[in-house]
Amino acid sequence: MSVGFWEMVVLFLLVLSGLAVVRLQNAVHAALALIANFLLVAGVYVALEARFVAMIQIIVYAGAIVVLFLFVIMLLSAANANVGLDLLPRLPWAAALGALGLAGVLVYGLIRYQPAANPPALGGGLPQALGPLLYDPEKWLFALLAVGFLLLVATVAAVVLVEPERILAATTHPAHPSQKEEKVEVGP
Amino acid sequence: MKRLNLTAAAAGTLALFGPALAVETPSAAAQPTDPLWMVGLKAFLVIFGLLTAFAYMTLIERRLLARIQIRQGPNRVGPGGLLQPLADAIKSVFKEDLIVSRADKVVFVLAPMISVTFAVMSFGLIPFGPKGAFFGYDPWVINLDVGILYIFAVSELAIYGIFLAGWASNSKYSLLGSLRSSASMISYELALGISLLAPVLLVGSLNLQDIVDWQHQNGWLVLYMLPAFAIFLLTSMAEAARTPFDLPEAEQELVGGYNTEYSSIKWALFQMAEYIHLITASALIPTLFLGGWRMPGFLEQLPLLGPLFALPYLWMFVKIAFFLFFFIWVRGTLFRLRYDQLMVFSWGRLFPLALAWFLLSAWVVALKLPVVWLGWLSLLSLVAFLLYAFQTARPKPVERSYP
């Protein structure tokens, strides 16, 4: 296996943008670095000829998810939020331990890795090739359905969390205890 | 193409997908492509053409709007006002380029660039004719097998321009405008994406050339996919922030919306991005639903005029011009929606409709029913819509009770 010049550049930028996400003080700048990071990951996918996954990476992560991040940052005007303490400098040993563990896993993977005898032909990673794989009952169909169900549960839960009063009013009798107004006694 | 082995770990990720089925690549993607210098030249031509088209779109829009509103419009600079865009360009370049003192300077400068960059990136995919129609080369810049997804991704990234501009200006009106616009754009993006699923499912390819070829063999997709076409038309109007949906720059409420603090060429860049989105949408709608660069089928049958009508580029330009006119017409006719109406229209109407139509066409495709069924279903939905519109548009008679 060989890593070419442009791959090295992309990987270097990938690490750099990852560092920027963690280290930048302004949250909006960090989110911008995150977009750059996601776009570079999409570039890695394209280099691996997984074009469909690359586009999904851009649409879902660089597009939708970071927009939501930015939305929350701007809505709460939390761009320069002072969190009180910077956790990273206080935890050098934990950080070093984590980095060592990650490096160990990576080295182990590199040593144990053997190229597949018959490299899978994914046809450019197009949906025509990925679809039968994902929706094959013997392979990933169950996992896919389980993930979909989990997301549905999460969505319903989010709605319930946001508007408990309206849900209660719609599902319970009007005389439910939670609907009664509490009388506040004033004075002696 | 050479298979690149990036890293062992990444290759392991690829192997994780297991032994895949060997699937033949779509026909259009396997053909040889143009040399790189030609692609670069065509990309330059597309950008140059888009910028010129933007300049003259401003003139055409102002003249047409003036005509709709029974006035003259700009007609003094050059014959018929033809040099007005040039004068506007000179004016906006030489105006003072303000940067607000409390603004985030880097992001403030970056935002209009992001807007324009992602706006010009998607037009190159649209085919303007058969293979080799551009002096022996292909009349498109790149031919991606994930074409629609690419256009979708780029148009989603273009939102960041507006979003960051509003935040970096450090102004309430700008921030409100950008929050509003990004919320509405994300909502409409959803309906837009789902409305495109049905035609993609029917054609079985994400490639724009394949979609045009399919329409040549089976008839225009608008005949089979009328609801999807209607939803796509409305949502792409919202994506370009045109008048019924131009919340980002609601002048009466937000001064100028996200670009309140921008002046000079940076302001012009935002306008440029908006118009380029509009032009791209006007080219994309006919490519996806109205036969692309091909002429209407019945014209081919004509004995004498048939070959005359078969000129490349002609039909694409006619269709683009029609939709650009349509968008200006709508702007001159309709009023702006209120913000909550806009959101309800997207989440409450367009999104469920798009989902329902996608499910219907998925059933037709899955059960291998003849495609004509979708045509009948389209007709049925049109009738239902007309009945609904007739019902709601007519004022209800007021019942009066006399004492």
CSV table of N, CA, C and O in Angstrom, one decimal, chain A residues 48-110:
chain,number,residue,atom,x,y,z
A,48,LEU,N,-11.5,6.9,-2.1
A,48,LEU,CA,-11.8,5.5,-2.0
A,48,LEU,C,-12.8,5.0,-2.9
A,48,LEU,O,-13.3,3.9,-2.8
A,49,GLU,N,-13.3,5.9,-3.8
A,49,GLU,CA,-14.3,5.6,-4.8
A,49,GLU,C,-15.6,5.3,-4.2
A,49,GLU,O,-16.4,4.5,-4.7
A,50,ALA,N,-15.9,5.8,-3.0
A,50,ALA,CA,-17.2,5.7,-2.4
A,50,ALA,C,-17.9,7.0,-2.5
A,50,ALA,O,-18.1,7.8,-1.6
A,51,ARG,N,-18.3,7.3,-3.8
A,51,ARG,CA,-18.9,8.6,-4.1
A,51,ARG,C,-20.2,8.8,-3.4
A,51,ARG,O,-20.5,9.9,-3.0
A,52,PHE,N,-21.0,7.8,-3.4
A,52,PHE,CA,-22.4,8.0,-2.7
A,52,PHE,C,-22.2,8.3,-1.3
A,52,PHE,O,-22.8,9.3,-0.8
A,53,VAL,N,-21.3,7.6,-0.6
A,53,VAL,CA,-21.1,7.9,0.9
A,53,VAL,C,-20.6,9.3,1.0
A,53,VAL,O,-20.9,10.0,2.0
A,54,ALA,N,-19.7,9.7,0.1
A,54,ALA,CA,-19.1,11.0,0.2
A,54,ALA,C,-20.2,12.1,0.1
A,54,ALA,O,-20.2,13.0,0.9
A,55,MET,N,-21.1,11.9,-0.8
A,55,MET,CA,-22.2,12.9,-1.0
A,55,MET,C,-23.1,12.9,0.2
A,55,MET,O,-23.5,14.0,0.7
A,56,ILE,N,-23.4,11.7,0.8
A,56,ILE,CA,-24.2,11.6,1.9
A,56,ILE,C,-23.5,12.3,3.1
A,56,ILE,O,-24.1,13.0,3.9
A,57,GLN,N,-22.2,12.1,3.2
A,57,GLN,CA,-21.4,12.7,4.3
A,57,GLN,C,-21.6,14.3,4.2
A,57,GLN,O,-21.8,14.9,5.2
A,58,ILE,N,-21.5,14.8,3.0
A,58,ILE,CA,-21.7,16.3,2.9
A,58,ILE,C,-23.1,16.7,3.2
A,58,ILE,O,-23.3,17.7,3.9
A,59,ILE,N,-24.1,16.0,2.6
A,59,ILE,CA,-25.5,16.4,2.8
A,59,ILE,C,-25.9,16.3,4.3
A,59,ILE,O,-26.4,17.3,4.9
A,60,VAL,N,-25.6,15.2,4.9
A,60,VAL,CA,-26.1,15.0,6.3
A,60,VAL,C,-25.2,15.7,7.3
A,60,VAL,O,-25.7,16.5,8.1
A,61,TYR,N,-23.9,15.5,7.2
A,61,TYR,CA,-23.0,16.1,8.3
A,61,TYR,C,-22.7,17.5,8.0
A,61,TYR,O,-23.0,18.4,8.8
A,62,ALA,N,-21.9,17.8,6.9
A,62,ALA,CA,-21.5,19.1,6.6
A,62,ALA,C,-22.7,20.0,6.4
A,62,ALA,O,-22.7,21.2,6.7
A,63,GLY,N,-23.8,19.5,5.8
A,63,GLY,CA,-25.0,20.3,5.6
A,63,GLY,C,-25.9,20.4,6.8
A,63,GLY,O,-25.9,21.4,7.5
A,64,ALA,N,-26.6,19.4,7.1
A,64,ALA,CA,-27.7,19.5,8.1
A,64,ALA,C,-27.2,19.6,9.5
A,64,ALA,O,-27.6,20.5,10.2
A,65,ILE,N,-26.3,18.8,9.9
A,65,ILE,CA,-25.9,18.7,11.3
A,65,ILE,C,-25.2,20.0,11.8
A,65,ILE,O,-25.5,20.5,12.8
A,66,VAL,N,-24.2,20.4,11.0
A,66,VAL,CA,-23.5,21.6,11.4
A,66,VAL,C,-24.4,22.8,11.4
A,66,VAL,O,-24.3,23.8,12.2
A,67,VAL,N,-25.4,22.9,10.4
A,67,VAL,CA,-26.3,24.0,10.4
A,67,VAL,C,-27.1,24.0,11.8
A,67,VAL,O,-27.3,25.1,12.4
A,68,LEU,N,-27.5,22.8,12.3
A,68,LEU,CA,-28.2,22.8,13.6
A,68,LEU,C,-27.3,23.3,14.7
A,68,LEU,O,-27.7,24.0,15.6
A,69,PHE,N,-26.0,22.8,14.6
A,69,PHE,CA,-25.0,23.3,15.6
A,69,PHE,C,-25.0,24.9,15.6
A,69,PHE,O,-25.1,25.5,16.7
A,70,LEU,N,-24.8,25.4,14.4
A,70,LEU,CA,-24.7,26.9,14.3
A,70,LEU,C,-25.9,27.5,14.7
A,70,LEU,O,-25.9,28.6,15.4
A,71,PHE,N,-27.1,26.9,14.4
A,71,PHE,CA,-28.3,27.5,14.8
A,71,PHE,C,-28.4,27.7,16.3
A,71,PHE,O,-28.8,28.7,16.8
A,72,VAL,N,-28.0,26.6,17.0
A,72,VAL,CA,-28.1,26.7,18.5
A,72,VAL,C,-27.1,27.7,19.0
A,72,VAL,O,-27.4,28.5,19.9
A,73,ILE,N,-25.9,27.7,18.4
A,73,ILE,CA,-24.8,28.7,18.9
A,73,ILE,C,-25.3,30.1,18.7
A,73,ILE,O,-25.2,30.9,19.6
A,74,MET,N,-25.9,30.4,17.6
A,74,MET,CA,-26.4,31.7,17.3
A,74,MET,C,-27.6,32.1,18.1
A,74,MET,O,-27.7,33.2,18.6
A,75,LEU,N,-28.5,31.2,18.3
A,75,LEU,CA,-29.7,31.5,19.0
A,75,LEU,C,-29.5,31.8,20.4
A,75,LEU,O,-30.1,32.6,21.0
A,76,LEU,N,-28.5,31.1,21.0
A,76,LEU,CA,-28.2,31.3,22.4
A,76,LEU,C,-27.0,32.4,22.6
A,76,LEU,O,-26.5,32.6,23.6
A,77,SER,N,-26.6,33.0,21.4
A,77,SER,CA,-25.5,33.8,21.4
A,77,SER,C,-24.3,33.3,22.3
A,77,SER,O,-23.8,34.0,23.1
A,78,ALA,N,-24.0,32.1,22.0
A,78,ALA,CA,-23.0,31.4,22.8
A,78,ALA,C,-21.7,31.3,22.1
A,78,ALA,O,-20.9,30.4,22.4
A,79,ALA,N,-21.4,32.2,21.1
A,79,ALA,CA,-20.2,32.0,20.3
A,79,ALA,C,-19.0,32.2,21.2
A,79,ALA,O,-18.0,31.5,21.0
A,80,ASN,N,-19.0,33.1,22.2
A,80,ASN,CA,-17.9,33.3,23.0
A,80,ASN,C,-18.2,33.0,24.5
A,80,ASN,O,-17.8,33.7,25.4
A,81,ALA,N,-18.9,31.9,24.6
A,81,ALA,CA,-19.4,31.5,26.0
A,81,ALA,C,-18.1,31.2,26.8
A,81,ALA,O,-17.2,30.5,26.4
A,82,ASN,N,-18.2,31.7,28.0
A,82,ASN,CA,-17.1,31.4,29.0
A,82,ASN,C,-17.5,30.2,29.8
A,82,ASN,O,-18.4,30.3,30.7
A,83,VAL,N,-16.9,29.1,29.6
A,83,VAL,CA,-17.3,27.9,30.3
A,83,VAL,C,-16.7,27.8,31.6
A,83,VAL,O,-16.9,26.9,32.4
A,84,GLY,N,-15.8,28.7,32.0
A,84,GLY,CA,-15.3,28.7,33.3
A,84,GLY,C,-13.9,28.1,33.4
A,84,GLY,O,-13.0,28.7,33.9
A,85,LEU,N,-13.8,26.9,32.9
A,85,LEU,CA,-12.5,26.2,33.0
A,85,LEU,C,-12.2,25.4,31.7
A,85,LEU,O,-13.2,24.9,31.1
A,86,ASP,N,-11.0,25.4,31.3
A,86,ASP,CA,-10.6,24.6,30.2
A,86,ASP,C,-10.1,23.3,30.6
A,86,ASP,O,-9.2,23.2,31.4
A,87,LEU,N,-10.9,22.3,30.3
A,87,LEU,CA,-10.6,20.9,30.8
A,87,LEU,C,-9.3,20.3,30.3
A,87,LEU,O,-8.6,19.5,31.0
A,88,LEU,N,-8.9,20.7,29.1
A,88,LEU,CA,-7.8,20.0,28.5
A,88,LEU,C,-6.5,20.1,29.2
A,88,LEU,O,-5.8,19.1,29.5
A,89,PRO,N,-6.1,21.4,29.6
A,89,PRO,CA,-4.8,21.5,30.2
A,89,PRO,C,-4.7,20.8,31.6
A,89,PRO,O,-3.7,20.5,32.1
A,90,ARG,N,-5.9,20.6,32.2
A,90,ARG,CA,-5.9,20.0,33.5
A,90,ARG,C,-5.9,18.5,33.5
A,90,ARG,O,-5.8,17.9,34.5
A,91,LEU,N,-6.0,18.0,32.4
A,91,LEU,CA,-6.1,16.5,32.3
A,91,LEU,C,-5.0,16.0,31.4
A,91,LEU,O,-5.2,15.2,30.5
A,92,PRO,N,-3.7,16.3,31.6
A,92,PRO,CA,-2.7,15.9,30.7
A,92,PRO,C,-2.5,14.4,30.8
A,92,PRO,O,-2.3,13.7,29.7
A,93,TRP,N,-2.6,13.8,31.9
A,93,TRP,CA,-2.4,12.4,32.1
A,93,TRP,C,-3.5,11.6,31.4
A,93,TRP,O,-3.2,10.6,30.7
A,94,ALA,N,-4.7,12.0,31.6
A,94,ALA,CA,-5.8,11.3,31.0
A,94,ALA,C,-5.7,11.4,29.5
A,94,ALA,O,-6.0,10.4,28.7
A,95,ALA,N,-5.3,12.6,29.0
A,95,ALA,CA,-5.2,12.8,27.5
A,95,ALA,C,-4.1,11.9,27.0
A,95,ALA,O,-4.3,11.3,25.9
A,96,ALA,N,-3.0,11.9,27.7
A,96,ALA,CA,-1.9,11.0,27.2
A,96,ALA,C,-2.3,9.6,27.2
A,96,ALA,O,-2.0,8.8,26.2
A,97,LEU,N,-3.0,9.1,28.2
A,97,LEU,CA,-3.5,7.8,28.3
A,97,LEU,C,-4.4,7.4,27.1
A,97,LEU,O,-4.3,6.4,26.4
A,98,GLY,N,-5.4,8.4,26.9
A,98,GLY,CA,-6.3,8.1,25.8
A,98,GLY,C,-5.6,8.1,24.4
A,98,GLY,O,-5.8,7.2,23.6
A,99,ALA,N,-4.6,9.0,24.2
A,99,ALA,CA,-3.8,9.0,23.0
A,99,ALA,C,-3.1,7.7,22.8
A,99,ALA,O,-3.0,7.1,21.7
A,100,LEU,N,-2.5,7.2,23.9
A,100,LEU,CA,-1.7,6.0,23.8
A,100,LEU,C,-2.6,4.8,23.5
A,100,LEU,O,-2.3,4.0,22.6
A,101,GLY,N,-3.8,4.8,24.1
A,101,GLY,CA,-4.7,3.7,23.8
A,101,GLY,C,-5.1,3.7,22.3
A,101,GLY,O,-5.1,2.7,21.7
A,102,LEU,N,-5.4,4.9,21.8
A,102,LEU,CA,-5.9,5.0,20.4
A,102,LEU,C,-4.7,4.6,19.5
A,102,LEU,O,-5.0,3.8,18.5
A,103,ALA,N,-3.5,5.1,19.8
A,103,ALA,CA,-2.4,4.7,19.0
A,103,ALA,C,-2.2,3.2,19.0
A,103,ALA,O,-1.9,2.5,18.0
A,104,GLY,N,-2.4,2.6,20.2
A,104,GLY,CA,-2.2,1.1,20.3
A,104,GLY,C,-3.2,0.4,19.4
A,104,GLY,O,-2.9,-0.5,18.6
A,105,VAL,N,-4.5,0.9,19.4
A,105,VAL,CA,-5.5,0.2,18.6
A,105,VAL,C,-5.1,0.4,17.1
A,105,VAL,O,-5.2,-0.6,16.3
A,106,LEU,N,-4.7,1.6,16.8
A,106,LEU,CA,-4.4,1.8,15.3
A,106,LEU,C,-3.2,0.9,14.9
A,106,LEU,O,-3.2,0.3,13.8
A,107,VAL,N,-2.1,0.9,15.7
A,107,VAL,CA,-1.0,0.0,15.4
A,107,VAL,C,-1.4,-1.4,15.3
A,107,VAL,O,-1.0,-2.1,14.3
A,108,TYR,N,-2.2,-1.9,16.2
A,108,TYR,CA,-2.7,-3.3,16.2
A,108,TYR,C,-3.4,-3.5,14.9
A,108,TYR,O,-3.2,-4.5,14.2
A,109,GLY,N,-4.3,-2.6,14.5
A,109,GLY,CA,-5.0,-2.7,13.3
A,109,GLY,C,-4.1,-2.8,12.1
A,109,GLY,O,-4.3,-3.6,11.1
A,110,LEU,N,-3.1,-1.9,12.1
A,110,LEU,CA,-2.2,-1.9,10.9
A,110,LEU,C,-1.4,-3.2,10.8
A,110,LEU,O,-1.2,-3.7,9.7
